[in-house]
mmCIF file of C-alpha atoms in Angstrom:
data_model
loop_
_atom_site.group_PDB
_atom_site.id
_atom_site.type_symbol
_atom_site.label_atom_id
_atom_site.label_comp_id
_atom_site.label_asym_id
_atom_site.label_seq_id
_atom_site.Cartn_x
_atom_site.Cartn_y
_atom_site.Cartn_z
ATOM 1 C CA UNK A 307 -0.199 -0.093 -0.280
ATOM 2 C CA UNK A 308 1.353 3.282 -0.650
ATOM 3 C CA UNK A 309 0.992 5.824 1.709
ATOM 4 C CA UNK A 310 3.249 8.766 -0.072
ATOM 5 C CA UNK A 311 1.244 11.894 -0.958
ATOM 6 C CA UNK A 312 2.093 14.383 -3.871
ATOM 7 C CA UNK A 313 3.486 18.124 -3.068
ATOM 8 C CA UNK A 314 1.134 20.712 -3.095
ATOM 9 C CA UNK A 315 1.865 23.811 -5.250
ATOM 10 C CA UNK A 316 0.857 26.944 -3.441
ATOM 11 C CA UNK A 317 2.164 29.804 -5.467
ATOM 12 C CA UNK A 318 4.344 29.681 -8.970
ATOM 13 C CA UNK A 319 5.745 32.277 -11.231
ATOM 14 C CA UNK A 320 8.331 32.527 -13.866
ATOM 15 C CA UNK A 321 11.926 33.945 -12.451
ATOM 16 C CA UNK A 322 13.533 33.219 -16.144
ATOM 17 C CA UNK A 323 11.481 33.079 -19.233
ATOM 18 C CA UNK A 324 14.075 32.803 -22.099
ATOM 19 C CA UNK A 325 13.795 31.309 -25.077
ATOM 20 C CA UNK A 326 16.875 29.560 -24.604
ATOM 21 C CA UNK A 327 16.044 28.886 -20.714
ATOM 22 C CA UNK A 328 13.207 29.322 -18.771
ATOM 23 C CA UNK A 329 13.179 28.786 -14.688
ATOM 24 C CA UNK A 330 9.766 28.552 -12.819
ATOM 25 C CA UNK A 331 9.877 29.211 -8.736
ATOM 26 C CA UNK A 332 7.379 27.186 -6.892
ATOM 27 C CA UNK A 333 6.286 27.576 -3.216
ATOM 28 C CA UNK A 334 5.227 24.153 -1.582
ATOM 29 C CA UNK A 335 3.618 22.266 0.777
ATOM 30 C CA UNK A 336 5.025 19.245 1.784
ATOM 31 C CA UNK A 337 3.297 16.209 2.645
ATOM 32 C CA UNK A 338 4.718 16.821 6.374
ATOM 33 C CA UNK A 339 3.293 20.940 6.142
ATOM 34 C CA UNK A 340 6.647 22.281 5.874
ATOM 35 C CA UNK A 341 6.700 25.322 3.183
ATOM 36 C CA UNK A 342 9.779 25.380 1.002
ATOM 37 C CA UNK A 343 9.466 28.976 -1.020
ATOM 38 C CA UNK A 344 12.220 28.746 -3.352
ATOM 39 C CA UNK A 345 11.557 25.313 -5.488
ATOM 40 C CA UNK A 346 13.268 25.759 -8.982
ATOM 41 C CA UNK A 347 12.113 23.645 -11.837
ATOM 42 C CA UNK A 348 13.686 24.256 -15.208
ATOM 43 C CA UNK A 349 10.771 24.334 -17.933
ATOM 44 C CA UNK A 350 12.446 22.213 -20.793
ATOM 45 C CA UNK A 351 11.692 21.178 -24.176
ATOM 46 C CA UNK A 352 11.049 17.683 -25.268
ATOM 47 C CA UNK A 353 14.189 15.477 -26.388
ATOM 48 C CA UNK A 354 13.876 12.896 -29.974
ATOM 49 C CA UNK A 355 16.698 10.579 -29.578
ATOM 50 C CA UNK A 356 17.399 8.065 -31.950
ATOM 51 C CA UNK A 357 19.628 4.603 -31.721
ATOM 52 C CA UNK A 358 20.413 4.468 -35.388
ATOM 53 C CA UNK A 359 21.790 0.995 -36.745
ATOM 54 C CA UNK A 360 22.872 0.718 -40.345
ATOM 55 C CA UNK A 361 23.367 -2.682 -42.648
ATOM 56 C CA UNK A 362 27.169 -3.008 -41.101
ATOM 57 C CA UNK A 363 25.627 -3.432 -37.680
ATOM 58 C CA UNK A 364 27.368 0.105 -36.575
ATOM 59 C CA UNK A 365 25.545 2.901 -34.065
ATOM 60 C CA UNK A 366 25.972 5.954 -35.647
ATOM 61 C CA UNK A 367 27.006 8.185 -32.882
ATOM 62 C CA UNK A 368 27.412 12.259 -32.791
ATOM 63 C CA UNK A 369 30.427 13.811 -31.768
ATOM 64 C CA UNK A 370 30.059 17.394 -30.207
ATOM 65 C CA UNK A 371 31.038 19.882 -27.963
ATOM 66 C CA UNK A 372 28.845 20.174 -24.920
ATOM 67 C CA UNK A 373 29.668 24.092 -23.776
ATOM 68 C CA UNK A 374 28.105 23.431 -20.294
ATOM 69 C CA UNK A 375 30.302 20.547 -19.781
ATOM 70 C CA UNK A 376 33.422 21.982 -21.812
ATOM 71 C CA UNK A 377 34.255 18.511 -23.719
ATOM 72 C CA UNK A 378 33.615 16.611 -26.660
ATOM 73 C CA UNK A 379 30.625 14.196 -26.270
ATOM 74 C CA UNK A 380 29.783 10.850 -28.099
ATOM 75 C CA UNK A 381 25.789 10.707 -28.082
ATOM 76 C CA UNK A 382 23.229 9.581 -30.153
ATOM 77 C CA UNK A 383 21.524 11.816 -32.458
ATOM 78 C CA UNK A 384 18.950 13.548 -30.483
ATOM 79 C CA UNK A 385 17.160 16.886 -30.828
ATOM 80 C CA UNK A 386 14.613 19.415 -28.561
ATOM 81 C CA UNK A 387 11.052 19.477 -29.830
ATOM 82 C CA UNK A 388 7.568 21.447 -28.845
ATOM 83 C CA UNK A 389 4.997 18.587 -28.875
ATOM 84 C CA UNK A 390 1.987 20.988 -29.440
ATOM 85 C CA UNK A 391 3.887 21.276 -33.028
ATOM 86 C CA UNK A 392 5.330 18.152 -34.157
ATOM 87 C CA UNK A 393 4.996 14.547 -32.739
ATOM 88 C CA UNK A 394 7.990 12.926 -31.130
ATOM 89 C CA UNK A 395 8.413 10.222 -34.057
ATOM 90 C CA UNK A 396 8.528 13.200 -36.840
ATOM 91 C CA UNK A 397 11.231 15.331 -34.666
ATOM 92 C CA UNK A 398 13.216 12.185 -34.083
ATOM 93 C CA UNK A 399 13.452 11.375 -37.917
ATOM 94 C CA UNK A 400 13.751 15.346 -38.562
ATOM 95 C CA UNK A 401 16.555 15.354 -36.012
ATOM 96 C CA UNK A 402 18.309 12.831 -37.228
ATOM 97 C CA UNK A 403 18.430 13.418 -40.646
ATOM 98 C CA UNK A 404 19.389 17.076 -40.163
ATOM 99 C CA UNK A 405 22.483 15.846 -38.178
ATOM 100 C CA UNK A 406 23.407 13.126 -39.936
ATOM 101 C CA UNK A 407 22.565 13.011 -43.376
ATOM 102 C CA UNK A 408 20.978 9.369 -42.841
ATOM 103 C CA UNK A 409 17.084 8.181 -43.199
ATOM 104 C CA UNK A 410 15.700 4.814 -41.614
ATOM 105 C CA UNK A 411 14.232 2.385 -43.481
ATOM 106 C CA UNK A 412 12.806 0.749 -40.115
ATOM 107 C CA UNK A 413 11.589 3.420 -37.571
ATOM 108 C CA UNK A 414 9.946 2.567 -34.115
ATOM 109 C CA UNK A 415 9.684 4.215 -30.671
ATOM 110 C CA UNK A 416 11.420 2.397 -27.723
ATOM 111 C CA UNK A 417 10.754 3.856 -24.703
ATOM 112 C CA UNK A 418 10.137 7.300 -22.836
ATOM 113 C CA UNK A 419 12.476 8.413 -20.106
ATOM 114 C CA UNK A 420 12.501 11.354 -17.961
ATOM 115 C CA UNK A 421 16.039 13.381 -17.667
ATOM 116 C CA UNK A 422 15.903 14.439 -13.931
ATOM 117 C CA UNK A 423 12.653 14.680 -12.841
ATOM 118 C CA UNK A 424 13.047 16.600 -9.492
ATOM 119 C CA UNK A 425 14.092 19.616 -11.104
ATOM 120 C CA UNK A 426 13.202 19.445 -14.840
ATOM 121 C CA UNK A 427 10.110 19.095 -16.876
ATOM 122 C CA UNK A 428 11.099 17.350 -19.925
ATOM 123 C CA UNK A 429 11.050 13.491 -21.550
ATOM 124 C CA UNK A 430 13.258 11.885 -23.770
ATOM 125 C CA UNK A 431 11.294 9.965 -26.685
ATOM 126 C CA UNK A 432 13.757 7.144 -27.688
ATOM 127 C CA UNK A 433 13.585 5.583 -31.018
ATOM 128 C CA UNK A 434 15.467 3.042 -32.874
ATOM 129 C CA UNK A 435 16.189 3.184 -36.505
ATOM 130 C CA UNK A 436 17.035 0.080 -38.671
ATOM 131 C CA UNK A 437 18.731 -0.460 -41.649
ATOM 132 C CA UNK A 438 19.466 3.873 -42.590
ATOM 133 C CA UNK A 439 21.372 5.117 -45.130
ATOM 134 C CA UNK A 440 22.704 8.022 -46.336
ATOM 135 C CA UNK A 441 20.633 10.226 -48.343
ATOM 136 C CA UNK A 442 22.330 13.655 -48.399
ATOM 137 C CA UNK A 443 24.480 16.237 -46.053
ATOM 138 C CA UNK A 444 24.250 17.352 -42.824
ATOM 139 C CA UNK A 445 21.543 19.956 -42.201
ATOM 140 C CA UNK A 446 23.170 21.655 -39.134
ATOM 141 C CA UNK A 447 21.875 24.649 -36.667
ATOM 142 C CA UNK A 448 24.773 27.308 -36.237
ATOM 143 C CA UNK A 449 25.002 26.016 -32.758
ATOM 144 C CA UNK A 450 25.619 22.848 -33.919
ATOM 145 C CA UNK A 451 29.458 21.445 -35.301
ATOM 146 C CA UNK A 452 28.552 17.486 -35.497
ATOM 147 C CA UNK A 453 31.342 14.973 -36.727
ATOM 148 C CA UNK A 454 29.265 11.222 -37.093
ATOM 149 C CA UNK A 455 31.277 8.422 -35.488
ATOM 150 C CA UNK A 456 30.515 4.715 -36.389
ATOM 151 C CA UNK A 457 30.854 2.445 -33.470
ATOM 152 C CA UNK A 458 30.632 -1.828 -33.850
ATOM 153 C CA UNK A 459 27.390 -2.847 -31.817
ATOM 154 C CA UNK A 460 29.332 -5.533 -30.202
ATOM 155 C CA UNK A 461 32.253 -2.330 -29.056
ATOM 156 C CA UNK A 462 29.561 -0.277 -27.610
ATOM 157 C CA UNK A 463 29.327 -1.688 -23.999
ATOM 158 C CA UNK A 464 33.150 -1.396 -23.815
ATOM 159 C CA UNK A 465 33.033 2.572 -24.526
ATOM 160 C CA UNK A 466 30.500 2.685 -22.332
ATOM 161 C CA UNK A 467 32.215 0.751 -19.344
ATOM 162 C CA UNK A 468 35.630 2.889 -20.322
ATOM 163 C CA UNK A 469 33.595 6.194 -20.159
ATOM 164 C CA UNK A 470 34.238 6.698 -23.900
ATOM 165 C CA UNK A 471 30.112 7.050 -23.963
ATOM 166 C CA UNK A 472 28.628 8.718 -21.185
ATOM 167 C CA UNK A 473 25.479 10.682 -21.600
ATOM 168 C CA UNK A 474 22.545 9.655 -19.674
ATOM 169 C CA UNK A 475 20.086 9.595 -22.215
ATOM 170 C CA UNK A 476 22.592 7.964 -24.826
ATOM 171 C CA UNK A 477 23.310 5.192 -22.467
ATOM 172 C CA UNK A 478 19.508 4.849 -21.219
ATOM 173 C CA UNK A 479 18.612 4.186 -25.124
ATOM 174 C CA UNK A 480 21.536 1.817 -25.714
ATOM 175 C CA UNK A 481 20.885 -0.131 -22.984
ATOM 176 C CA UNK A 482 17.169 -0.347 -23.743
ATOM 177 C CA UNK A 483 17.602 -0.364 -27.820
ATOM 178 C CA UNK A 484 20.133 -3.252 -27.837
ATOM 179 C CA UNK A 485 18.308 -5.277 -24.993
ATOM 180 C CA UNK A 486 15.303 -5.161 -27.685
ATOM 181 C CA UNK A 487 17.383 -6.360 -30.378
ATOM 182 C CA UNK A 488 18.560 -9.228 -28.578
ATOM 183 C CA UNK A 489 15.179 -10.145 -27.047
ATOM 184 C CA UNK A 490 14.094 -10.331 -30.962
ATOM 185 C CA UNK A 491 17.454 -12.542 -32.103
ATOM 186 C CA UNK A 492 16.780 -14.560 -29.048
ATOM 187 C CA UNK A 493 12.806 -15.108 -30.044
ATOM 188 C CA UNK A 494 13.632 -15.642 -34.131
#
C-alpha cells in the first residue's frame, strides 16, 4: 500500500523566461506541512533521440562540443522539440536526418524516459532506427558542429565502461535498444 503523498503547489512564478532557458519558482507545501518557498523548476522542451543502426551493424553516433561541461561527447543523434507542434516520431526523424544526412528504413519507439524529474519537466523519447542509409548532407543549426562516428555494436559496451560514451540519455537508449534487439534475435 502506498502512503506517499504529492507535494502541493501554493504559488508559482516564472523567474527566467527566455527562449533558451525557462525557470519557474514554486512555493510548495510538503506532506509533513513544511513550506518551501524557493523550489526551482527548469522548464525544458522534450527531446527526441534516435539509436541508428546501419546494415554493417554499426551504430551512428554524433560527436559534438557541450559548452556546459566544456568537453566533446559521443551521443546518439537527438534534438529538442515542441510536442504541441510535432510528434516525437516526426521530430526524431527530422533531427536524425539533419544531424547525420541519413534516413531509416525501419523506425519504432522504444521508450520514454524522464531526464531529471526532481528539477526538469522534459521527457526523452527514444527511437530505434534500423537499416539507415545516407541520403544527403548534414543540415546543422548555427550552434551545431557535429562529427559522425560509426561504432560496431559489439564495441559499444566497452566504450560505455571506459567512459567514452557517458551521456545518460544515450547510455539508457543504448541499453534499452540493444536489449530489445537481443530479445528479438533470441525469439527468431
